[in-house]
Structures are given as structure tokens and as C-alpha cells.
Coordinates of C-alpha atoms in Angstrom, one line a residue:
M156 CA -13.7 -57.8 -33.4
K157 CA -13.9 -55.7 -36.5
A158 CA -14.8 -57.3 -39.0
S159 CA -12.7 -59.0 -42.2
Y160 CA -13.3 -56.6 -44.3
P161 CA -12.5 -52.3 -44.3
L162 CA -15.6 -51.1 -43.8
P163 CA -16.1 -47.3 -45.5
A164 CA -17.3 -44.0 -44.0
E165 CA -18.3 -43.5 -40.6
P166 CA -21.8 -44.0 -40.5
S167 CA -25.1 -41.3 -40.0
L168 CA -25.9 -40.2 -36.5
E169 CA -29.2 -41.7 -37.8
E170 CA -27.6 -45.5 -38.8
L171 CA -25.8 -45.4 -34.5
R172 CA -29.1 -44.4 -32.9
S173 CA -30.1 -47.9 -35.4
L174 CA -27.2 -50.2 -34.4
R175 CA -27.0 -48.7 -30.2
H176 CA -30.7 -49.7 -30.5
L177 CA -30.5 -52.7 -32.1
Q178 CA -27.7 -53.4 -29.4
R179 CA -29.5 -52.5 -26.3
A180 CA -31.9 -54.8 -27.5
M181 CA -29.6 -57.8 -27.9
D182 CA -28.1 -56.7 -24.3
D183 CA -31.9 -57.6 -23.2
L184 CA -32.5 -60.9 -24.8
L185 CA -29.1 -62.0 -24.7
E186 CA -29.2 -60.7 -20.1
E187 CA -32.3 -62.8 -20.2
S188 CA -31.3 -66.2 -22.3
I189 CA -28.3 -66.0 -19.5
K190 CA -30.6 -65.5 -16.5
Q191 CA -33.1 -68.2 -17.8
R192 CA -30.0 -71.0 -18.2
E193 CA -31.4 -70.7 -21.9
S194 CA -29.1 -73.2 -24.4
L195 CA -28.3 -72.0 -27.7
T196 CA -30.3 -73.7 -29.6
Q197 CA -32.6 -71.6 -26.7
T198 CA -31.1 -68.5 -26.4
F199 CA -30.8 -68.4 -30.7
N200 CA -34.8 -68.4 -30.5
R201 CA -34.9 -65.9 -29.1
C202 CA -33.2 -63.5 -30.0
F203 CA -33.4 -64.0 -34.5
P204 CA -36.6 -63.0 -34.9
R205 CA -36.1 -59.8 -33.5
V206 CA -33.0 -58.8 -35.1
L207 CA -35.4 -59.8 -38.2
A208 CA -36.8 -57.4 -37.0
L209 CA -34.4 -54.2 -36.2
T210 CA -32.8 -55.4 -39.2
G211 CA -34.8 -55.6 -42.1
A212 CA -33.3 -58.9 -43.3
R213 CA -34.7 -61.6 -44.4
A214 CA -32.6 -64.5 -43.2
I215 CA -30.1 -65.0 -40.9
A216 CA -27.6 -67.9 -40.1
L217 CA -25.0 -68.4 -37.5
T218 CA -22.3 -71.4 -37.8
T219 CA -20.9 -72.5 -34.2
R220 CA -20.2 -75.7 -31.9
N221 CA -23.1 -76.9 -29.4
E222 CA -23.2 -78.1 -26.0
E223 CA -21.9 -81.0 -27.4
L224 CA -18.6 -79.8 -29.3
A225 CA -20.5 -80.4 -32.5
E226 CA -21.1 -78.2 -35.4
Q227 CA -24.1 -77.1 -36.0
T228 CA -26.0 -74.8 -37.4
W229 CA -28.6 -72.1 -36.7
T230 CA -31.5 -69.8 -38.9
E231 CA -34.0 -68.2 -38.4
G232 CA -36.2 -66.7 -41.7
D233 CA -36.6 -67.8 -45.4
W234 CA -33.4 -68.5 -47.1
G235 CA -34.9 -70.6 -50.1
E236 CA -34.4 -74.1 -51.0
R237 CA -30.1 -73.6 -50.3
H238 CA -28.6 -75.2 -47.1
P239 CA -27.0 -71.8 -45.6
G240 CA -24.0 -73.6 -43.8
P241 CA -21.7 -73.9 -46.2
L242 CA -22.6 -70.3 -47.2
L243 CA -20.8 -68.8 -44.5
E244 CA -17.8 -70.9 -44.9
E245 CA -17.0 -69.2 -47.6
N246 CA -15.2 -65.6 -47.5
A247 CA -16.8 -63.0 -45.2
G248 CA -17.7 -59.9 -46.7
V249 CA -20.7 -58.8 -48.9
R250 CA -22.1 -60.6 -52.1
L251 CA -25.1 -61.1 -53.1
H252 CA -27.1 -64.2 -53.6
E253 CA -29.7 -65.6 -55.7
L254 CA -32.6 -64.5 -52.9
G255 CA -31.4 -61.1 -51.8
T256 CA -27.3 -60.1 -50.4
L257 CA -25.0 -61.7 -48.4
V258 CA -22.9 -60.7 -45.1
T259 CA -20.9 -62.9 -43.7
Q260 CA -18.3 -62.6 -40.9
A261 CA -15.9 -65.1 -38.4
L262 CA -17.4 -65.4 -34.4
D263 CA -14.1 -65.0 -32.7
V264 CA -12.5 -64.3 -29.8
V265 CA -9.0 -63.0 -29.2
G266 CA -8.0 -64.8 -32.1
T267 CA -9.9 -68.0 -31.1
R268 CA -12.0 -69.2 -33.9
L269 CA -15.6 -69.5 -32.3
G270 CA -18.4 -69.8 -36.0
S271 CA -19.6 -67.7 -38.9
I272 CA -22.8 -65.4 -39.5
G273 CA -24.0 -63.9 -41.7
M274 CA -27.1 -62.6 -42.1
L275 CA -29.1 -62.4 -46.1
F276 CA -31.0 -59.0 -46.7
P277 CA -33.5 -58.8 -49.9
G278 CA -32.3 -56.7 -53.3
E279 CA -29.3 -55.8 -54.2
L280 CA -27.2 -54.3 -51.6
T281 CA -23.6 -54.3 -53.1
G282 CA -23.0 -50.2 -52.9
V283 CA -20.6 -48.2 -51.0
Q284 CA -23.0 -47.4 -48.3
E285 CA -24.9 -49.4 -47.7
S286 CA -23.0 -52.8 -47.9
A287 CA -20.9 -50.9 -44.8
R288 CA -24.5 -49.9 -43.8
I289 CA -25.6 -54.1 -43.4
A290 CA -22.1 -55.0 -42.1
R291 CA -21.8 -53.1 -39.1
M292 CA -25.3 -54.3 -38.5
L293 CA -24.4 -57.4 -38.5
E294 CA -20.8 -56.9 -36.9
T295 CA -22.8 -55.3 -34.3
V296 CA -24.7 -58.7 -33.6
A297 CA -21.5 -60.7 -33.5
E298 CA -20.2 -58.5 -30.5
L299 CA -22.1 -59.1 -28.4
L300 CA -23.1 -62.6 -29.1
D301 CA -18.9 -64.0 -29.1
T302 CA -19.4 -63.2 -25.3
V303 CA -22.1 -65.3 -25.2
L304 CA -20.8 -68.2 -27.6
C305 CA -16.6 -67.7 -25.3
L306 CA -18.6 -68.1 -22.0
V307 CA -21.2 -70.8 -23.6
H308 CA -18.5 -73.1 -25.0
T309 CA -15.3 -72.6 -22.2
A310 CA -18.7 -74.1 -20.0
V311 CA -19.3 -76.2 -22.1
E312 CA -15.8 -77.4 -23.1
K313 CA -14.0 -77.7 -19.6
H314 CA -17.1 -79.7 -19.2
H315 CA -15.8 -81.5 -21.4
L316 CA -12.3 -82.7 -20.0
I317 CA -13.5 -83.3 -17.1
V318 CA -15.6 -86.1 -18.5
Q319 CA -12.4 -87.4 -20.7
C320 CA -10.5 -86.9 -17.9
N321 CA -12.7 -88.1 -15.2
Q322 CA -13.3 -91.5 -18.2
H323 CA -9.2 -92.0 -17.9
L324 CA -9.3 -92.5 -14.2
A325 CA -11.8 -95.4 -14.7
N326 CA -8.7 -96.7 -15.8
P327 CA -8.4 -100.4 -13.8
V328 CA -4.9 -99.2 -13.8
F329 CA -4.7 -96.4 -11.9
E330 CA -1.6 -95.0 -13.3
M331 CA -2.3 -95.5 -17.1
G332 CA -6.0 -93.8 -16.2
M333 CA -3.3 -90.8 -15.1
D334 CA -0.7 -90.2 -17.9
Q335 CA -4.3 -90.6 -20.4
A336 CA -5.6 -87.6 -18.0
V337 CA -2.4 -85.6 -17.8
L338 CA -2.0 -85.6 -21.0
A339 CA -5.3 -84.6 -21.5
L340 CA -4.8 -82.3 -20.4
A341 CA -1.7 -80.7 -21.5
Q342 CA -3.5 -80.8 -25.0
R343 CA -6.3 -78.6 -24.7
V344 CA -4.1 -75.9 -21.6
R345 CA -0.5 -75.0 -21.6
L346 CA 0.2 -77.6 -18.5
P347 CA 4.3 -77.5 -19.1
G348 CA 5.5 -79.6 -15.3
F349 CA 2.8 -81.8 -13.7
L350 CA 3.4 -83.1 -10.5
L351 CA 0.9 -85.8 -8.1
L352 CA 2.3 -86.9 -4.7
Y353 CA 0.6 -89.2 -3.1
R354 CA 0.7 -91.8 -0.2
D355 CA 0.8 -95.7 -0.7
A356 CA -2.4 -97.1 0.8
V357 CA -0.6 -100.5 2.6
R358 CA 2.5 -98.5 3.7
P359 CA 1.7 -95.2 5.1
Q360 CA 4.4 -93.9 5.7
V361 CA 5.6 -94.7 1.8
L362 CA 5.0 -92.0 -0.3
H363 CA 4.8 -92.4 -5.0
Y364 CA 5.5 -89.4 -7.6
R365 CA 3.8 -89.2 -11.2
T366 CA 5.6 -86.4 -13.1
W367 CA 5.0 -84.7 -16.3
R368 CA 6.6 -82.7 -18.7
H369 CA 4.3 -81.3 -20.6
G370 CA 1.6 -84.2 -20.5
H371 CA 4.4 -86.9 -21.2
L372 CA 5.9 -88.8 -18.0
E373 CA 9.1 -87.6 -17.1
Y374 CA 10.3 -89.8 -14.0
E375 CA 7.7 -92.3 -11.7
S376 CA 9.0 -93.9 -8.2
A377 CA 8.7 -97.7 -9.8
E378 CA 11.0 -97.4 -12.7
R379 CA 12.0 -94.2 -13.6
R380 CA 13.8 -92.5 -10.4
G381 CA 14.1 -88.2 -10.2
P382 CA 16.9 -88.4 -8.1
H383 CA 16.0 -84.1 -6.4
L384 CA 11.9 -85.7 -5.9
D385 CA 14.2 -89.6 -3.7
R386 CA 16.1 -87.1 -2.2
L387 CA 13.1 -84.5 -1.0
I388 CA 11.4 -87.1 0.0
Q389 CA 14.3 -88.9 2.1
K390 CA 14.6 -85.4 3.1
H391 CA 10.3 -84.8 4.4
G392 CA 8.5 -87.8 4.4
P393 CA 4.6 -88.2 4.5
E394 CA 5.1 -84.2 6.1
L395 CA 5.5 -83.0 2.8
L396 CA 1.9 -84.0 2.6
N397 CA 0.5 -81.9 5.1
R398 CA 3.1 -78.4 5.8
V399 CA 6.3 -78.4 5.8
E400 CA 9.1 -74.9 5.4
G401 CA 9.6 -74.1 2.8
S402 CA 7.7 -72.1 -0.2
P403 CA 6.2 -74.4 -2.8
R404 CA 9.1 -73.4 -5.1
Q405 CA 11.9 -74.2 -2.9
L406 CA 9.9 -77.7 -2.2
F407 CA 9.3 -78.4 -6.0
G408 CA 10.6 -76.6 -7.9
Q409 CA 14.6 -76.2 -8.2
A410 CA 15.8 -76.7 -11.9
R411 CA 12.3 -75.7 -12.9
G412 CA 11.5 -72.4 -13.3
R413 CA 8.0 -71.4 -11.3
T414 CA 6.0 -73.6 -9.0
S415 CA 2.7 -71.9 -9.8
E416 CA -0.3 -73.9 -7.5
V417 CA -0.1 -76.7 -5.2
V418 CA -3.7 -78.5 -4.5
L419 CA -3.7 -81.7 -1.9
I420 CA -5.9 -84.2 -2.5
S421 CA -8.4 -84.7 0.4
G422 CA -9.2 -88.3 1.9
A423 CA -13.7 -88.8 2.5
S424 CA -13.8 -88.3 6.0
S425 CA -10.2 -88.9 8.1
G426 CA -8.5 -85.0 7.1
E427 CA -5.7 -87.0 6.4
H428 CA -3.9 -85.9 3.1
L429 CA -3.6 -88.9 0.2
G430 CA -1.8 -86.6 -2.4
K431 CA -0.5 -83.2 -3.7
I432 CA -1.1 -82.2 -7.1
V433 CA 1.9 -79.4 -7.7
L434 CA 2.4 -77.2 -11.5
W435 CA 5.6 -75.4 -12.2
S436 CA 6.2 -72.8 -15.5
D437 CA 8.2 -70.2 -15.7
E438 CA 5.0 -68.0 -16.5
D439 CA 2.3 -67.5 -14.3
L440 CA -1.0 -71.2 -15.1
S441 CA -4.7 -69.1 -16.2
A442 CA -7.4 -69.5 -14.3
Y443 CA -8.7 -71.4 -16.8
T444 CA -6.2 -74.1 -16.0
M445 CA -5.9 -73.6 -12.2
E446 CA -9.5 -74.5 -11.4
I447 CA -9.3 -77.4 -14.7
V448 CA -6.9 -78.8 -12.2
R449 CA -8.2 -78.1 -8.5
L450 CA -12.3 -80.2 -10.1
L451 CA -9.2 -83.1 -11.5
A452 CA -8.3 -83.0 -7.7
S453 CA -11.1 -83.1 -7.1
G454 CA -11.6 -86.2 -9.9
L455 CA -8.7 -87.8 -8.8
S456 CA -9.5 -88.2 -4.0
Q457 CA -12.5 -90.3 -4.7
R458 CA -9.9 -92.3 -7.3
L459 CA -7.2 -91.8 -5.2
L460 CA -10.0 -94.2 -2.4
D461 CA -10.9 -96.5 -4.4
Y462 CA -7.1 -97.5 -5.4
N463 CA -6.6 -97.7 -1.6
R464 CA -9.3 -99.3 -1.2
E465 CA -8.5 -102.7 -3.7
R466 CA -4.6 -102.1 -2.6
I467 CA -5.7 -102.3 0.9
H468 CA -8.0 -105.6 0.3
L469 CA -5.3 -107.3 -1.4
S470 CA -2.8 -106.4 0.9
Q471 CA -4.2 -109.8 3.0
F472 CA -3.7 -111.8 0.2
F473 CA -0.6 -110.8 -2.2
H474 CA 2.2 -109.2 -1.3
N475 CA 2.5 -105.7 -2.8
R476 CA 4.7 -106.7 -5.8
A477 CA 1.6 -109.1 -6.6
I478 CA -0.3 -106.2 -5.8
D479 CA 1.8 -104.3 -7.9
E480 CA 1.9 -106.5 -10.8
L481 CA -2.0 -107.3 -10.6
L482 CA -2.5 -102.9 -11.3
R483 CA -0.3 -103.2 -13.9
D484 CA -2.7 -105.2 -15.4
P485 CA -5.7 -103.8 -16.1
A486 CA -8.1 -107.5 -17.1
Y487 CA -6.5 -107.8 -13.6
A488 CA -9.9 -109.1 -12.2
N489 CA -9.8 -112.0 -14.4
H490 CA -6.3 -113.3 -12.4
L491 CA -8.8 -112.5 -9.1
R492 CA -12.0 -114.7 -10.5
P493 CA -12.6 -117.9 -9.0
Q494 CA -10.3 -120.5 -11.3
D495 CA -9.7 -125.2 -11.3
Q496 CA -6.3 -124.7 -10.9
E497 CA -2.6 -126.9 -9.0
L498 CA -2.0 -125.7 -6.3
G499 CA 1.6 -125.5 -3.5
I500 CA -0.6 -125.9 -0.1
L501 CA 0.6 -125.0 3.2
F502 CA -0.6 -124.9 6.7
A503 CA 1.1 -124.7 9.9
D504 CA 0.6 -124.8 13.2
I505 CA 2.1 -123.7 16.1
N506 CA 2.2 -127.4 18.5
S507 CA 0.5 -127.4 21.7
F508 CA -1.4 -123.9 21.2
T509 CA -4.2 -124.5 23.2
R510 CA -1.6 -126.3 26.4
I511 CA 0.4 -123.1 25.6
C512 CA -2.9 -120.4 26.1
E513 CA -3.8 -122.4 29.0
H514 CA -1.5 -122.7 31.7
G515 CA 1.4 -119.9 29.9
F516 CA -0.6 -116.6 29.0
D517 CA -2.0 -114.3 31.6
S518 CA -4.2 -112.8 29.9
P519 CA -6.2 -114.0 26.1
K520 CA -4.7 -109.8 25.6
S521 CA -1.4 -111.7 25.9
I522 CA -2.1 -115.2 23.4
G523 CA -3.0 -112.5 20.9
R524 CA 0.2 -110.4 20.7
F525 CA 2.0 -113.3 21.2
V526 CA 0.2 -115.1 17.4
D527 CA -0.1 -111.7 16.0
E528 CA 3.5 -111.3 16.2
W529 CA 4.7 -115.0 15.1
S530 CA 1.8 -115.6 12.6
A531 CA 2.5 -111.9 10.1
R532 CA 6.9 -113.4 10.2
V533 CA 4.4 -116.3 9.3
V534 CA 3.5 -114.5 6.3
D535 CA 6.1 -112.4 5.0
F536 CA 7.9 -116.5 4.7
I537 CA 5.0 -117.0 2.9
W538 CA 5.3 -113.9 0.9
E539 CA 8.7 -114.1 0.3
H540 CA 8.3 -117.8 -1.8
G541 CA 5.5 -116.4 -3.6
G542 CA 3.3 -117.7 -2.2
V543 CA -1.0 -115.9 -1.1
F544 CA -2.2 -115.8 2.5
D545 CA -5.0 -117.7 2.3
K546 CA -6.6 -117.2 5.8
M547 CA -5.8 -118.1 9.8
V548 CA -8.0 -120.2 12.1
G549 CA -7.2 -120.0 15.3
D550 CA -3.2 -120.2 15.3
C551 CA -3.7 -121.8 11.8
V552 CA -1.1 -120.1 8.7
I553 CA -2.4 -121.3 5.9
G554 CA -0.6 -120.4 2.1
L555 CA -1.2 -120.7 -1.5
F556 CA 1.7 -121.4 -4.0
G557 CA 0.9 -120.7 -7.8
P558 CA -1.7 -118.0 -7.6
P559 CA -2.2 -115.6 -8.8
F560 CA -0.4 -115.8 -12.0
F561 CA -0.4 -119.5 -11.8
E562 CA 3.3 -118.6 -13.8
T563 CA 4.8 -121.2 -11.5
S564 CA 6.2 -124.8 -13.1
R565 CA 3.8 -126.9 -10.3
V566 CA 7.8 -128.4 -9.4
Q567 CA 8.6 -124.5 -8.6
R568 CA 5.0 -124.1 -7.0
A569 CA 6.0 -127.8 -4.3
E570 CA 9.5 -126.1 -4.0
A571 CA 8.2 -122.9 -2.6
A572 CA 5.6 -123.9 -0.6
M573 CA 8.6 -126.6 0.3
R574 CA 10.8 -123.6 1.7
A575 CA 8.6 -120.8 2.9
A576 CA 7.6 -124.6 5.0
L577 CA 11.8 -125.3 6.7
D578 CA 11.6 -120.5 7.2
I579 CA 8.6 -121.7 9.8
Q580 CA 10.4 -124.5 11.2
E581 CA 13.5 -122.4 11.4
Y582 CA 11.9 -119.0 12.6
T583 CA 9.8 -121.2 15.4
A584 CA 12.1 -122.7 16.4
S585 CA 14.3 -119.8 17.1
L586 CA 11.7 -118.5 19.3
S587 CA 13.1 -120.9 22.5
A588 CA 15.5 -118.8 22.6
R589 CA 13.8 -115.6 23.7
D590 CA 14.2 -115.5 27.3
E591 CA 9.7 -114.8 27.5
V592 CA 9.7 -117.5 25.1
L593 CA 12.4 -119.9 27.6
A594 CA 10.0 -118.6 30.6
L595 CA 6.7 -119.2 28.3
C596 CA 7.6 -123.2 28.0
Q597 CA 9.4 -123.8 31.0
R598 CA 6.0 -123.4 32.4
V599 CA 3.6 -125.4 30.6
Q600 CA 6.6 -128.2 30.5
L601 CA 7.6 -128.3 26.5
P602 CA 11.2 -128.5 25.6
G603 CA 10.3 -125.0 23.4
L604 CA 8.3 -123.5 20.5
G605 CA 7.9 -125.6 17.7
V606 CA 5.6 -126.4 14.4
A607 CA 3.3 -128.6 12.7
V608 CA 3.9 -128.5 9.5
G609 CA 1.5 -130.1 6.4
V610 CA 2.8 -130.1 2.1
N611 CA 0.0 -131.0 -0.5
L612 CA 0.5 -130.3 -4.7
A613 CA -3.3 -130.5 -5.5
H614 CA -6.4 -129.6 -8.0
A615 CA -9.1 -126.8 -5.8
H616 CA -11.1 -124.4 -6.9
C617 CA -9.1 -120.8 -6.0
G618 CA -10.0 -117.4 -6.8
L619 CA -12.6 -114.1 -4.2
F620 CA -15.0 -116.2 -2.5
G621 CA -17.7 -114.6 0.1
P622 CA -19.2 -111.6 0.4
N623 CA -16.4 -110.2 1.8
R624 CA -13.9 -111.6 -1.6
N625 CA -11.7 -113.4 0.2
Y626 CA -9.0 -114.8 -1.5
T627 CA -8.8 -118.7 -0.5
A628 CA -9.4 -121.7 -2.7
F629 CA -11.6 -125.5 -1.3
S630 CA -10.8 -129.2 -2.8
T631 CA -10.5 -132.4 -1.1
G632 CA -7.2 -131.1 -1.4
M633 CA -7.6 -128.1 1.7
N634 CA -8.9 -130.1 3.0
Q635 CA -6.0 -133.5 3.1
T636 CA -4.0 -130.5 4.0
A637 CA -4.8 -129.5 7.3
R638 CA -6.0 -133.2 8.4
L639 CA -1.6 -133.5 7.5
Q640 CA -0.4 -130.9 9.5
S641 CA -3.0 -132.2 12.8
L642 CA -0.8 -135.9 12.5
G643 CA 1.8 -133.4 12.7
G644 CA 4.3 -133.9 15.7
F645 CA 7.4 -130.9 17.8
R646 CA 8.7 -129.9 15.1
E647 CA 8.0 -132.1 12.0
T648 CA 6.6 -131.4 8.2
L649 CA 4.7 -133.7 6.4
L650 CA 4.5 -134.0 2.7
M651 CA 1.2 -135.7 0.8
E652 CA 2.9 -137.8 -1.7
R653 CA 2.3 -136.1 -4.9
A654 CA 4.5 -133.1 -3.5
R655 CA 7.4 -135.6 -2.6
Q656 CA 6.8 -136.6 -6.5
A657 CA 6.8 -133.1 -7.6
L658 CA 9.5 -132.1 -5.4
G659 CA 11.7 -135.5 -6.8
E660 CA 11.4 -134.0 -10.0
S661 CA 14.1 -131.0 -9.2
Q662 CA 17.1 -130.2 -10.4
E663 CA 17.6 -127.6 -7.1
S664 CA 20.2 -128.9 -5.0
W665 CA 18.4 -128.2 -2.0
V666 CA 15.6 -130.0 -2.4
Q667 CA 18.0 -132.9 -4.0
G668 CA 19.4 -132.4 -0.2
L669 CA 15.9 -133.4 2.3
R670 CA 15.3 -136.7 3.1
F671 CA 12.5 -138.2 3.8
S672 CA 11.2 -140.9 5.4
K673 CA 9.2 -144.2 3.6
L674 CA 5.7 -143.6 2.5
V675 CA 2.8 -143.5 5.5
E676 CA 0.0 -144.5 5.4
T677 CA -2.8 -142.8 7.6
P678 CA -6.6 -143.1 7.6
V679 CA -8.5 -140.7 9.5
K680 CA -11.7 -139.2 10.7
N681 CA -14.3 -138.3 7.7
V682 CA -11.8 -138.6 4.7
G683 CA -12.9 -142.3 2.6
Q684 CA -9.5 -143.1 1.8
P685 CA -5.8 -143.3 4.0
L686 CA -3.5 -140.2 3.9
R687 CA -0.3 -140.6 1.8
Y688 CA 2.2 -139.3 2.4
Y689 CA 7.0 -138.4 4.0
K690 CA 8.1 -136.9 7.1
L691 CA 10.9 -135.0 6.2
L692 CA 13.9 -136.4 8.5

């Protein structure tokens, strides 16, 4: 770099030799510092004493950002009582100081200011030739330090930027973390267009996307859809994450200028791509920008793995709508912690299932296939009515209504459990019309396929429990519902008294049209009081 003030007259041959000697000495010192991977403090401690010895200066000082990107001033020699930091910020040039003559100049590379440097010489050296000589010495030292400082600052900025992005990606809300990470990138590097395309963890054929313009969200697949991206996904599907016919520009760059790069985000071991980052710009993006993006992709791979793992875990219990809502809440773990709440509870069990298994199927595999098909649809009914799938015990499906947000009233929870019970009864009975099920029922001498359902409204302690963190509930009410369901006959739905009372408060016409038996009391094993329940007629 050139000094920010004019230097008169060409240096003499002797001065040129002196400057060349200074330059070689500094080169050797800096090369050794780089080889030893020294810190800035170690580098300056190595170089500054030699600079003073070679130039005859009394002291030297340099202000720049340290490895933590905080401004710091390093000094060597005698500056007297006054700290030299503020002196370096004054106008560059040669001027008198109480201890001699001070020469200062800025440190910069291609217009990027890195700091400032100054040297203090004994005596008064303000004449034209003398001031030019000491200014050239300072310029020689500054030119060599500029490059080193630029390398250090670039590496440090890169590290801090990646750390900052990874901190953003650690946000419990994945989408919010991505928005923050991309904005942080765009504030430091030129980033006109940025697309993240990633696979749905639970539905692998579904792709999600988010696009940003200059760091700000433009489109996203949930609520701010991009027509071009929707058409692209509809045409190519998950193959977009691999190799599809056409250049990146043709695939992603329509109406967006030049597509500069595609960065694939890989899974941990399967080799299957989790996602893809696409950048576009009217001009080529810098190597520095691309290196940062690739480092971001590396951190994003782990974050996507964690995010997908969490979605897959939650998908065992919750519908996708509930999962989306949960994971959009930074404090979503609070919804899953164990808590005491009043729940709608449903137990549904296939009638005479033991008999069916013993005499109706030719192999355990056939039993498993049948239960898989039936239970998948039953769980769908629970989810469709806002419920949570607790677990299966044998062929018995257990649903909970109210979790995880508990935003509905006790009446609405009883209604939801009842709606699910009606749908399960209707679906199970409809299976009897299938030829294979009709033949099965004939073999075991049953009038058709049926299910016994128990419905309750009771308090329970519910949330994630156990080493596998399963969402379930514990209470006397849960045990009572299990006993109630076991009392159910062929295609019967039984309701505990509390659930029936809640339905009595409903304003829904379909509920008011239901008919129930008189109250029944039945003693059951290991339950202190008789069960009080109604039968749906």
C-alpha cells in the first residue's frame, strides 16, 4: 500500500539498501511466525524489537483487531507516560511528539482498513528529507504487516462467522435458525440469492424449501410459496437433491440471473442427500463466499440430522400439523414435559382377536400385516381429530385428546375422542365387505370384523417418559379406560360417566343425536369402585 501523504524526492541508493535489508529481515521474521503458527502477540513480540534495531526508532505501536476481533494496541519501546493508541488514530503523517518525532499511517488492503501503525523516532526529524526517510521505513514495515494481518483477520472472521452461524443453527426452531444464519452471512459477504432445499424426515418424497434475497426470507414451502419452485419440485421430486437432467441454471436460475454454485448436504452414513444449497448472482461469487457457504453446509448437515431425528421421534405420537406447530415454538420442550391435565382417552381393541389369530391366519406374518393395515388407519382417525397416538398394546390402540397444547376445552376433548371412536367403529365394520376379511370371519365363525372401544375423560400425568422418551399418560383414569374397553362386546362403544357428562354439555348437533343406555355399574378386578359407564346405542 502507499502512504496517505506525499513522499518527496527519490530515496538514495544507501537508503534503498537499508529499506531492502529491513524488508528481508521482516520477511524472514514473519515467515518464521507463520511457520510456527504464532498469535499476533507472539508475531509482534518477534518482529518489533528487530524493527526498532534496524530503523533506530525509539518505539513502535500498532492497533488492529485481535484474534477475538476486538481492537487492541501492541507496543514496543518507550512511549513515555502516554498510551500510544489514541496517537495512531490522528491524521497520518509526520509530526512532533514530546519524546521525538512521530510518524503514523493506516493499515489497509484493497481499501479495507485493518488498523493503524506508528513509529516514534528520537529527535526532531520534520525536515523534508528526514520525514520522507522515516515515512518510507514505516511504509515498508506496514506493507509487510498488511498481508499478514489480512490473512489473520480473514481466518478469524471466517471462524467467527461460522461459529455465529452454528449458534444460530442451534436455535430449537430450525427455520428461525436458518433465517438468522443466512442473514448473518449476508451481512458479511455478498449473497444476492440463497436457496435451501431439504427432504421431509417423515415423508421422504416431500421436499421443503426456503429462499432468501440478500439475507431476507423470500419464499418458503409452508406459507410463502414460490410458484417456480413448486413447479420444479412437482416435475422432479426428490431427484432434485441428486442429479437431474439440466444445468443448475436451467433448474434453479430462471428469472434469477446466473446460478453460481450448488452445495449438496449429505446424511451421516447413508450417502443419501438430506438437502441442497443453491446460490445465484448476476456475477461470480468470491472464493471466500463459497468457502463460507460450504462450511455452513457442513454445520447444516448435522443440524438437519438432529432436526430430522427429532421429527421422526415426534412422528410416533403426533400428526405432522402438531409437529410443525411444536417445532416452530422455541420453547416446544415445555409442551412435552410431564404435566397433570384432563384428557380425552380412547382404547380400541379388535373383537375376538385371539380367536382370529389362532384360527384365521396361516402365519404370524399375516397377522402382523393385518394389524399394521388396521392400526395405521385407526391412528389416522385419532390424528384427524386432534389426538395423540399413545401406543399399541397387542392389537389395542390407545389415543389421548388434549395434548400437546391443551388448547381445547374438556367438552371438546370428549367430543374428539367420541368422533374418533365412531370413525374407528365404522372403518372396522366396513372391512368386513372385503373378500379376504369376509373369508376370515367365516373361518372363525364371526358375524364380521368389529372393535370394542372405551372412551373416558380423566386427569392424568402425561408427557415424555422412559428411556425412549415415549409420549404417554399415567393415572387411575387410564387404567379404568383399559378395564372399560375390555367389557365392550361386539362393535360396542362404552363411555365412562365423566365423558358422558361432558358430551351432555356439547352444543354440536351430531353429539345431541347420539343415544346412550342407562348408567351401568360393573365391578372389575383391581379397581376399588365399580365402573360407572354408558353404552352407545
